[in-house]
Short mmCIF file of C-alpha atoms and ligand atoms in Angstrom, two decimals:
data_model
loop_
_atom_site.label_atom_id
_atom_site.label_comp_id
_atom_site.label_asym_id
_atom_site.label_seq_id
_atom_site.Cartn_x
_atom_site.Cartn_y
_atom_site.Cartn_z
CA MET A 194 -34.12 -197.45 76.14
CA ALA A 195 -35.12 -201.11 75.35
CA GLN A 196 -32.81 -204.02 76.42
CA ALA A 197 -32.55 -207.64 75.10
CA VAL A 198 -34.99 -209.74 77.43
CA LYS A 199 -33.23 -210.92 80.36
CA GLY A 200 -31.19 -214.23 80.02
CA THR A 201 -31.27 -213.39 76.06
CA ARG A 202 -28.34 -211.84 74.36
CA ASP A 203 -27.33 -210.62 70.98
CA LEU A 204 -24.62 -212.11 69.49
CA PHE A 205 -21.97 -210.54 67.17
CA GLY A 206 -18.17 -209.55 67.11
CA ALA A 207 -15.86 -212.14 68.47
CA GLU A 208 -18.33 -214.33 70.32
CA LEU A 209 -20.55 -214.74 67.20
CA ARG A 210 -17.26 -215.49 64.75
CA TRP A 211 -16.77 -218.22 67.38
CA PHE A 212 -20.01 -219.52 66.65
CA GLN A 213 -19.55 -219.65 63.28
CA TRP A 214 -16.17 -221.38 63.38
CA ILE A 215 -17.60 -224.17 65.48
CA GLU A 216 -20.69 -224.42 63.47
CA SER A 217 -18.55 -224.58 60.39
CA VAL A 218 -16.27 -227.38 62.10
CA THR A 219 -19.55 -229.31 63.08
CA HIS A 220 -20.93 -229.51 59.82
CA ARG A 221 -17.88 -230.71 58.41
CA CYS A 222 -17.29 -233.14 60.85
CA MET A 223 -20.79 -234.64 60.89
CA ALA A 224 -20.90 -234.90 57.05
CA ARG A 225 -17.72 -237.13 57.47
CA HIS A 226 -19.60 -239.36 59.77
CA GLY A 227 -22.70 -239.65 57.78
CA TYR A 228 -25.02 -237.37 59.83
CA GLU A 229 -27.24 -235.40 58.09
CA GLU A 230 -28.65 -231.92 59.31
CA ILE A 231 -32.28 -231.47 60.24
CA ARG A 232 -33.75 -228.24 61.01
CA THR A 233 -37.07 -228.28 62.96
CA PRO A 234 -39.47 -225.27 64.04
CA ILE A 235 -38.51 -223.54 67.40
CA LEU A 236 -42.14 -224.08 68.24
CA GLU A 237 -43.82 -227.51 68.98
CA GLU A 238 -47.32 -228.60 70.58
CA ILE A 239 -46.58 -228.79 74.16
CA GLU A 240 -47.28 -232.39 74.30
CA VAL A 241 -44.40 -233.12 72.14
CA PHE A 242 -42.18 -232.04 75.41
CA LYS A 243 -44.68 -233.55 77.93
CA ARG A 244 -44.64 -236.87 76.57
CA SER A 245 -40.71 -237.08 76.05
CA VAL A 246 -38.94 -235.05 78.34
CA GLY A 247 -41.47 -235.76 80.98
CA GLU A 248 -43.88 -233.83 83.34
CA SER A 249 -42.20 -234.29 86.33
CA SER A 250 -38.98 -232.99 84.93
CA ASP A 251 -37.82 -229.47 85.90
CA ILE A 252 -37.53 -228.68 82.13
CA VAL A 253 -41.15 -229.12 81.80
CA ASN A 254 -42.34 -228.52 85.14
CA LYS A 255 -40.80 -225.10 85.88
CA GLU A 256 -38.67 -224.03 82.68
CA MET A 257 -40.69 -224.15 79.39
CA TYR A 258 -41.79 -220.96 77.49
CA ASP A 259 -45.08 -222.38 76.64
CA PHE A 260 -48.41 -220.34 75.52
CA ILE A 261 -51.85 -220.50 73.59
CA ASP A 262 -51.34 -219.26 70.32
CA LYS A 263 -54.03 -217.18 68.27
CA GLY A 264 -55.45 -220.30 67.14
CA GLY A 265 -56.07 -221.85 70.63
CA ARG A 266 -53.16 -224.60 70.39
CA HIS A 267 -51.00 -225.07 73.44
CA VAL A 268 -47.37 -224.59 71.98
CA ALA A 269 -43.99 -224.39 73.62
CA MET A 270 -40.56 -222.83 72.38
CA ARG A 271 -38.42 -225.89 72.42
CA PRO A 272 -36.37 -226.45 75.64
CA GLU A 273 -34.29 -229.21 73.64
CA ASN A 274 -34.58 -230.64 70.36
CA THR A 275 -34.38 -234.66 70.50
CA ALA A 276 -38.19 -234.74 71.09
CA GLY A 277 -38.66 -232.31 68.22
CA VAL A 278 -36.22 -234.34 65.98
CA VAL A 279 -38.27 -237.72 67.01
CA ARG A 280 -41.42 -235.93 66.21
CA ALA A 281 -40.24 -234.85 62.62
CA ALA A 282 -38.69 -238.21 61.98
CA ILE A 283 -41.98 -240.05 62.76
CA GLN A 284 -44.05 -237.45 60.68
CA HIS A 285 -41.87 -237.70 57.69
CA ARG A 286 -41.56 -241.56 58.24
CA PHE A 287 -37.91 -241.97 58.59
CA PHE A 288 -38.38 -245.01 60.35
CA ASP A 289 -40.35 -247.09 57.51
CA THR A 290 -37.23 -248.70 56.79
CA SER A 291 -34.93 -250.34 59.31
CA ASP A 292 -31.94 -248.66 58.24
CA PRO A 293 -30.25 -246.80 60.72
CA ARG A 294 -30.66 -242.92 60.59
CA ARG A 295 -28.32 -240.39 61.43
CA LEU A 296 -29.38 -236.84 62.23
CA TYR A 297 -27.95 -233.70 63.62
CA TYR A 298 -29.16 -230.14 64.51
CA ILE A 299 -27.71 -226.69 65.58
CA GLY A 300 -30.14 -224.08 67.08
CA PRO A 301 -31.54 -222.18 69.72
CA MET A 302 -33.35 -223.38 72.56
CA PHE A 303 -35.24 -221.91 75.54
CA ARG A 304 -35.76 -222.43 79.17
CA TYR A 305 -37.05 -220.20 81.90
CA GLU A 306 -34.04 -220.68 84.17
CA ARG A 307 -32.76 -219.36 87.13
CA MET A 308 -30.07 -216.65 86.41
CA GLN A 309 -26.38 -218.07 87.17
CA ALA A 310 -23.31 -218.05 85.04
CA TRP A 311 -23.14 -219.52 81.66
CA ARG A 312 -27.03 -220.05 81.75
CA TYR A 313 -29.21 -218.32 79.26
CA ARG A 314 -32.55 -218.45 78.72
CA GLN A 315 -31.85 -218.45 74.98
CA PHE A 316 -29.13 -220.68 74.52
CA TRP A 317 -27.85 -222.75 71.59
CA GLN A 318 -27.15 -226.29 71.19
CA ILE A 319 -25.45 -228.74 68.85
CA GLY A 320 -26.79 -232.58 68.78
CA ALA A 321 -26.22 -235.43 67.13
CA GLU A 322 -28.63 -238.67 67.13
CA ILE A 323 -28.50 -242.04 65.77
CA PHE A 324 -31.57 -244.19 65.36
CA GLY A 325 -32.47 -247.83 64.74
CA VAL A 326 -29.39 -249.42 66.56
CA ALA A 327 -30.03 -251.21 69.98
CA ALA A 328 -26.39 -252.47 70.22
CA PRO A 329 -23.75 -250.63 72.10
CA GLU A 330 -21.50 -250.27 68.98
CA ALA A 331 -24.00 -247.47 68.25
CA ASP A 332 -23.23 -245.74 71.57
CA ALA A 333 -19.50 -245.94 70.94
CA GLU A 334 -20.00 -244.97 67.21
CA ASN A 335 -21.89 -241.95 68.41
CA LEU A 336 -19.24 -240.82 71.15
CA THR A 337 -16.40 -241.40 68.59
CA LEU A 338 -18.04 -238.78 66.49
CA LEU A 339 -18.39 -236.53 69.58
CA PHE A 340 -14.76 -236.73 70.67
CA GLU A 341 -13.82 -236.49 66.90
CA LEU A 342 -15.85 -233.11 67.04
CA LEU A 343 -14.18 -231.89 70.46
CA ARG A 344 -10.77 -232.59 69.09
CA GLU A 345 -11.36 -231.01 66.10
CA LEU A 346 -12.43 -227.89 68.10
CA GLY A 347 -9.24 -227.69 70.22
CA LEU A 348 -10.83 -229.13 73.29
CA SER A 349 -8.66 -231.22 75.46
CA LYS A 350 -9.35 -231.06 79.47
CA LEU A 351 -12.39 -233.15 79.18
CA SER A 352 -13.94 -235.92 81.27
CA LEU A 353 -16.49 -238.40 80.45
CA SER A 354 -18.62 -239.67 83.10
CA ILE A 355 -20.94 -242.43 82.17
CA ASN A 356 -23.67 -244.70 83.87
CA SER A 357 -26.35 -247.30 82.83
CA VAL A 358 -29.91 -246.41 84.12
CA GLY A 359 -31.17 -249.88 82.91
CA ALA A 360 -34.30 -250.46 81.15
CA PRO A 361 -37.62 -249.33 82.54
CA GLU A 362 -38.60 -252.85 83.51
CA SER A 363 -35.55 -252.72 85.99
CA ARG A 364 -36.55 -249.41 87.39
CA PRO A 365 -39.36 -250.69 89.85
CA ALA A 366 -37.00 -252.79 92.01
CA PHE A 367 -34.70 -249.84 92.16
CA TYR A 368 -37.36 -247.33 93.20
CA GLN A 369 -38.42 -249.35 96.04
CA ALA A 370 -34.94 -249.58 97.25
CA LEU A 371 -34.54 -245.77 96.86
CA ARG A 372 -37.42 -244.99 98.62
CA ALA A 373 -36.82 -247.36 101.49
CA PHE A 374 -33.64 -245.34 101.70
CA PHE A 375 -35.64 -242.02 101.60
CA ASP A 376 -38.14 -242.79 103.92
CA LYS A 377 -35.44 -242.95 106.40
CA SER A 378 -33.65 -239.49 105.48
CA GLU A 379 -36.48 -237.51 103.64
CA SER A 380 -36.28 -234.49 105.90
CA GLN A 381 -32.69 -234.03 104.85
CA PHE A 382 -33.49 -233.34 101.24
CA CYS A 383 -34.78 -229.70 99.86
CA GLY A 384 -38.40 -229.21 99.00
CA ASP A 385 -37.78 -229.87 95.31
CA CYS A 386 -36.44 -233.26 96.34
CA ARG A 387 -39.10 -234.03 98.38
CA ARG A 388 -41.30 -233.65 95.45
CA ARG A 389 -39.24 -235.83 93.24
CA ILE A 390 -38.91 -238.62 95.79
CA LEU A 391 -42.92 -238.93 95.18
CA GLU A 392 -42.85 -238.35 91.50
CA ASN A 393 -39.60 -239.53 90.03
CA PRO A 394 -37.16 -240.90 92.82
CA LEU A 395 -34.32 -240.94 90.14
CA ARG A 396 -34.39 -237.45 89.75
CA VAL A 397 -33.01 -236.70 93.52
CA LEU A 398 -29.47 -238.08 92.52
CA ASP A 399 -29.30 -235.35 90.11
CA CYS A 400 -29.77 -232.64 92.57
CA LYS A 401 -27.07 -230.36 92.42
CA ILE A 402 -27.64 -228.67 95.99
CA PRO A 403 -24.79 -229.89 98.16
CA SER A 404 -26.67 -230.85 101.30
CA CYS A 405 -28.73 -233.02 99.12
CA GLN A 406 -25.41 -234.76 97.54
CA ALA A 407 -24.23 -235.15 101.18
CA ALA A 408 -27.53 -236.66 102.20
CA LEU A 409 -27.39 -239.19 99.13
CA GLU A 410 -24.35 -240.73 101.01
CA GLY A 411 -24.99 -244.67 100.90
CA HIS A 412 -27.91 -244.40 98.47
CA PRO A 413 -28.43 -247.75 96.64
CA VAL A 414 -26.68 -247.60 93.03
CA ILE A 415 -28.58 -248.21 89.86
CA THR A 416 -26.18 -250.37 88.56
CA ASP A 417 -26.73 -252.96 91.00
CA PHE A 418 -30.30 -253.26 89.86
CA LEU A 419 -29.86 -253.84 86.27
CA ASP A 420 -31.68 -256.18 84.18
CA GLU A 421 -29.30 -258.73 82.47
CA ALA A 422 -29.53 -257.29 78.85
CA SER A 423 -28.37 -253.53 80.35
CA ARG A 424 -25.72 -254.99 82.27
CA ALA A 425 -24.12 -256.48 79.07
CA HIS A 426 -24.86 -253.61 77.04
CA HIS A 427 -22.90 -251.46 79.80
CA ALA A 428 -20.17 -253.69 79.79
CA ARG A 429 -19.70 -253.88 76.17
CA LEU A 430 -19.78 -250.34 75.96
CA LYS A 431 -17.06 -249.84 78.43
CA GLU A 432 -14.82 -252.59 76.60
CA LEU A 433 -15.50 -250.55 72.93
CA LEU A 434 -14.36 -247.00 74.90
CA ASN A 435 -11.33 -248.89 76.28
CA ALA A 436 -10.62 -250.18 72.78
CA LEU A 437 -10.99 -246.76 71.16
CA GLU A 438 -8.80 -245.11 73.85
CA ILE A 439 -11.78 -242.80 75.12
CA PRO A 440 -11.28 -242.41 78.94
CA PHE A 441 -14.22 -242.33 81.05
CA GLU A 442 -15.04 -242.80 84.60
CA GLU A 443 -18.32 -244.53 85.99
CA ASN A 444 -20.78 -242.27 88.03
CA PRO A 445 -23.89 -243.98 89.37
CA ARG A 446 -25.41 -241.07 90.37
CA LEU A 447 -25.47 -239.82 86.70
CA VAL A 448 -29.07 -240.04 85.85
CA ARG A 449 -29.66 -236.75 83.80
CA GLY A 450 -32.60 -234.28 84.09
CA LEU A 451 -34.93 -235.88 81.43
CA ASP A 452 -37.32 -238.78 81.75
CA TYR A 453 -36.39 -240.60 78.39
CA TYR A 454 -33.32 -242.08 78.96
CA THR A 455 -32.71 -245.80 79.02
CA ARG A 456 -29.54 -247.87 79.68
CA THR A 457 -26.48 -245.39 78.56
CA ALA A 458 -26.45 -242.06 80.18
CA PHE A 459 -23.46 -239.76 80.17
CA GLU A 460 -22.00 -236.24 80.43
CA VAL A 461 -18.69 -234.39 79.40
CA LEU A 462 -17.41 -231.84 81.91
CA SER A 463 -14.44 -229.77 80.84
CA SER A 464 -12.13 -228.53 83.89
CA ASP A 465 -12.08 -225.09 82.10
CA LEU A 466 -15.63 -224.86 83.22
CA GLY A 467 -17.21 -224.43 87.12
CA ALA A 468 -18.09 -227.79 88.77
CA GLN A 469 -21.91 -227.13 88.01
CA SER A 470 -21.06 -226.56 84.28
CA ALA A 471 -21.23 -229.66 82.40
CA LEU A 472 -20.26 -229.28 78.62
CA LEU A 473 -22.87 -231.63 77.24
CA GLY A 474 -24.94 -234.68 78.17
CA GLY A 475 -26.74 -237.39 76.46
CA GLY A 476 -27.49 -241.17 76.48
CA ARG A 477 -29.69 -243.70 74.83
CA TYR A 478 -33.42 -243.35 74.82
CA ASP A 479 -34.93 -246.60 73.14
CA GLY A 480 -38.46 -245.94 74.25
CA LEU A 481 -38.67 -242.48 72.83
CA VAL A 482 -39.98 -242.66 69.48
CA LYS A 483 -42.52 -245.10 70.68
CA GLN A 484 -43.74 -242.79 73.21
CA LEU A 485 -44.16 -240.19 70.56
CA GLY A 486 -46.31 -242.15 68.65
CA GLY A 487 -43.90 -244.00 66.27
CA PRO A 488 -42.67 -247.50 65.43
CA ASP A 489 -40.40 -249.11 68.49
CA VAL A 490 -36.90 -247.46 67.01
CA PRO A 491 -34.14 -247.18 69.43
CA GLY A 492 -32.06 -244.08 69.64
CA PHE A 493 -28.85 -242.56 71.12
CA GLY A 494 -27.85 -239.06 71.07
CA TRP A 495 -26.34 -235.89 72.78
CA ALA A 496 -26.43 -232.20 72.97
CA ILE A 497 -23.54 -229.74 73.57
CA GLY A 498 -23.97 -226.13 74.45
CA LEU A 499 -22.79 -224.03 72.15
CA ASP A 500 -22.65 -220.84 74.34
CA ARG A 501 -20.13 -222.70 76.20
CA LEU A 502 -18.15 -224.26 73.60
CA ALA A 503 -17.65 -220.61 72.27
CA MET A 504 -16.64 -219.40 75.42
CA LEU A 505 -13.88 -222.19 75.78
CA THR A 506 -12.69 -222.01 72.45
CA GLN A 507 -12.24 -218.13 72.91
CA ALA A 508 -10.28 -218.90 76.10
CA ILE A 509 -8.17 -221.71 74.65
CA HIS A 510 -7.68 -220.10 71.06
CA GLY A 511 -7.85 -216.65 71.89
CA LEU A 512 -8.58 -214.23 68.75
CA PRO A 513 -11.43 -215.26 66.74
CA PRO A 514 -10.81 -217.27 63.40
CA GLY A 515 -10.45 -215.52 60.00
CA LYS A 516 -8.62 -212.99 58.35
CA LYS A 517 -9.19 -209.33 58.90
CA PRO A 518 -10.23 -207.60 55.62
CA ALA A 519 -8.03 -205.13 54.32
CA LEU A 520 -9.49 -201.70 53.57
CA LEU A 521 -9.27 -199.97 50.25
CA ILE A 522 -9.22 -196.39 50.32
CA PRO A 523 -9.64 -194.35 47.34
CA MET A 524 -8.58 -190.49 47.04
CA GLY A 525 -10.74 -188.55 44.59
CA GLN A 526 -13.46 -189.17 42.44
CA ARG A 527 -11.73 -191.11 39.69
CA ALA A 528 -10.14 -193.45 42.19
CA ALA A 529 -13.49 -193.96 44.15
CA LEU A 530 -14.96 -195.56 40.60
CA LYS A 531 -11.61 -197.40 40.15
CA ALA A 532 -11.49 -198.79 43.78
CA MET A 533 -14.96 -200.10 43.01
CA VAL A 534 -13.93 -201.88 39.96
CA LEU A 535 -10.87 -203.29 41.71
CA ALA A 536 -12.56 -204.33 44.86
CA ARG A 537 -15.13 -206.58 42.98
CA GLU A 538 -12.14 -208.42 40.90
CA TRP A 539 -10.55 -208.96 43.86
CA ARG A 540 -13.77 -210.51 45.86
CA LYS A 541 -14.29 -212.62 42.59
CA ALA A 542 -10.85 -213.82 43.23
CA GLY A 543 -11.88 -214.86 46.81
CA MET A 544 -10.34 -212.05 48.56
CA ASP A 545 -11.67 -210.21 51.58
CA ILE A 546 -11.86 -206.68 50.74
CA GLN A 547 -13.68 -203.24 52.59
CA LEU A 548 -14.15 -200.16 50.84
CA GLU A 549 -14.02 -196.79 52.16
CA THR A 550 -16.67 -195.04 50.27
CA ARG A 551 -16.90 -191.64 52.37
CA SER A 552 -14.81 -189.03 50.57
CA ILE A 553 -12.69 -188.10 53.67
CA THR A 554 -9.02 -187.21 54.09
CA LEU A 555 -6.30 -190.08 53.98
CA LYS A 556 -5.77 -189.10 57.47
CA LYS A 557 -9.05 -189.47 58.60
CA ALA A 558 -9.59 -192.94 56.60
CA LEU A 559 -6.64 -194.25 58.31
CA GLN A 560 -7.84 -193.60 61.86
CA THR A 561 -10.80 -195.25 61.13
CA ALA A 562 -9.03 -198.35 59.81
CA ASN A 563 -6.77 -198.39 62.95
CA ARG A 564 -9.86 -197.99 65.31
CA ARG A 565 -11.65 -200.65 63.47
CA GLY A 566 -8.79 -203.08 63.66
CA PHE A 567 -7.81 -203.40 59.98
CA GLN A 568 -4.37 -204.24 59.44
CA LEU A 569 -3.92 -203.34 55.94
CA ALA A 570 -4.89 -200.44 54.42
CA MET A 571 -4.48 -200.28 50.44
CA ILE A 572 -4.45 -196.54 49.08
CA LEU A 573 -5.23 -195.79 45.56
CA GLY A 574 -4.87 -191.97 44.33
CA ASP A 575 -4.30 -190.47 40.74
CA SER A 576 -0.54 -191.43 40.55
CA GLU A 577 -1.65 -195.18 41.60
CA ILE A 578 -3.95 -195.21 38.88
CA ASP A 579 -1.37 -193.54 36.46
CA GLN A 580 1.31 -196.09 37.35
CA GLY A 581 -0.99 -199.09 37.44
CA ILE A 582 0.06 -199.71 41.40
CA ILE A 583 -1.42 -199.65 44.63
CA THR A 584 0.22 -198.33 47.86
CA VAL A 585 -0.24 -200.81 50.85
CA LYS A 586 -0.01 -200.00 54.41
CA ASP A 587 0.62 -202.43 57.16
CA LEU A 588 -0.87 -200.36 59.91
CA ASN A 589 0.44 -202.58 63.05
CA LYS A 590 3.75 -202.58 61.69
CA GLY A 591 3.80 -198.90 59.96
CA LEU A 592 5.38 -200.19 56.61
CA GLN A 593 4.29 -199.20 53.36
CA GLU A 594 5.03 -200.34 49.82
CA ALA A 595 4.16 -200.33 46.33
CA ILE A 596 2.66 -203.43 44.67
CA PRO A 597 1.41 -203.72 41.08
CA GLN A 598 -2.48 -203.60 40.95
CA ASP A 599 -2.50 -206.95 39.00
CA GLY A 600 -0.45 -208.42 41.71
CA ALA A 601 -2.73 -207.62 44.46
CA VAL A 602 -4.72 -210.88 44.46
CA ALA A 603 -1.50 -212.81 44.97
CA TYR A 604 -0.35 -210.34 47.64
CA LEU A 605 -3.51 -210.49 49.63
CA SER A 606 -3.79 -214.31 49.49
CA SER A 607 -0.27 -214.59 50.66
CA SER A 608 -0.42 -211.82 53.44
CA GLN A 609 -1.19 -213.39 56.88
CA TYR A 610 -4.13 -211.21 57.33
P1 LIG B 814 -29.10 -230.63 78.67
O1 LIG B 814 -30.06 -230.47 77.33
O2 LIG B 814 -29.95 -230.18 80.05
O3 LIG B 814 -28.63 -232.09 78.71
O4 LIG B 814 -27.85 -229.64 78.37
C1 LIG B 814 -27.10 -230.00 77.48
C2 LIG B 814 -26.30 -229.02 77.51
O5 LIG B 814 -26.65 -227.77 76.75
C3 LIG B 814 -25.56 -228.48 78.67
O6 LIG B 814 -24.39 -229.17 79.18
C4 LIG B 814 -24.99 -227.01 78.62
O7 LIG B 814 -23.90 -226.96 77.91
C5 LIG B 814 -25.96 -226.62 77.76
N1 LIG B 814 -27.07 -225.98 78.33
C6 LIG B 814 -28.35 -226.31 78.93
N2 LIG B 814 -29.18 -225.25 79.20
C7 LIG B 814 -28.17 -224.17 79.11
C8 LIG B 814 -28.64 -223.04 79.56
N3 LIG B 814 -29.71 -222.80 80.27
N4 LIG B 814 -27.59 -222.00 78.91
C9 LIG B 814 -26.48 -222.42 78.50
N5 LIG B 814 -26.32 -223.47 78.24
C10 LIG B 814 -27.23 -224.46 78.70
#
């Protein structure tokens, strides 16, 4: 029997209901903050990721689903979506004006990852990006949106770590100091880190392997090498976060796995997730639009793992949101037709109602209703039709009462189910 491909899964039932709830909260929250949705394709030319995420990053180097299509184009299934959003924004000339542009997306991403808890090869992200504002006020505004969204989702046990990775111009001096440090300690690092030391030493700081983290003890700190403008940016952002009462801690090892970050980099961890499981990450990427062939437009954004959000909201809130629909059970031919007419009327009035369309005994219909988790069964037989009523049975409490058919909508809308 065929199974879902390793690392992918089918979404249904409670998990999907949490996804849908999170998505609807997100759409409302983004609209209030002036962010417009954008839906870009899953497939992009591979260059979009090579030129943005970076050829030496694990994401591009090891984890990308890429292939040559039937027309000979080298394409990749997006491993993240900032690059795709930037590609689209350039293509559709969003940057022809200097007006700030706020965009968000929700969708699946693909990474050929090693299998471990809460890591999938197809996973979902929600992301928000603001383009066109280089000032730290944009960082703070975008983080305000993020924390407002997390608050609306009911998440509280969160910690924000921030760092500044400076401007690219300030990197050479830092790299030099880092390389001098690694010259003395290279043998203590894993094979991947030894490659990173040569290709992109910043990445070593991000390695999750405990022995590498231990070997990093006493490493040069990037914030000591910041250019003046980056230092001022970072100080102002911290001042704004304090004023907005968004608690944060500084983490000088936080550099993130993608090449395009400049200045602010941040992560949010949830204490409900394991130590290695960040809920989200993001930062500033002032050179990215230009790198992908657009004008010199600064940007700032983040991406949250929707899979992890859904898991957390389920752990925090328990049952998925939404009423359980009531089941309308007609008894006999005449009632079958009447029930269809009533169900259509009630749905038009906004009620959730499901119809038993099999001609089965009441006992069997009630068994199905119980098994499928309905809490309300509405029974319609000849005598109910004659009297203009409907029999309502609360399957949890075992209570039964008769209500007038023309009062059914009011009854359903006031019922707690
Ligand atoms: P990144 O794009 O790597 O910064 O990831 C941002 C967020 O997406 C992470 O903090 C996770 O919540 C989520 N994420 C990244 N990779 C995966 C994955 N393979 N499976 C599930 N969630 C992921």
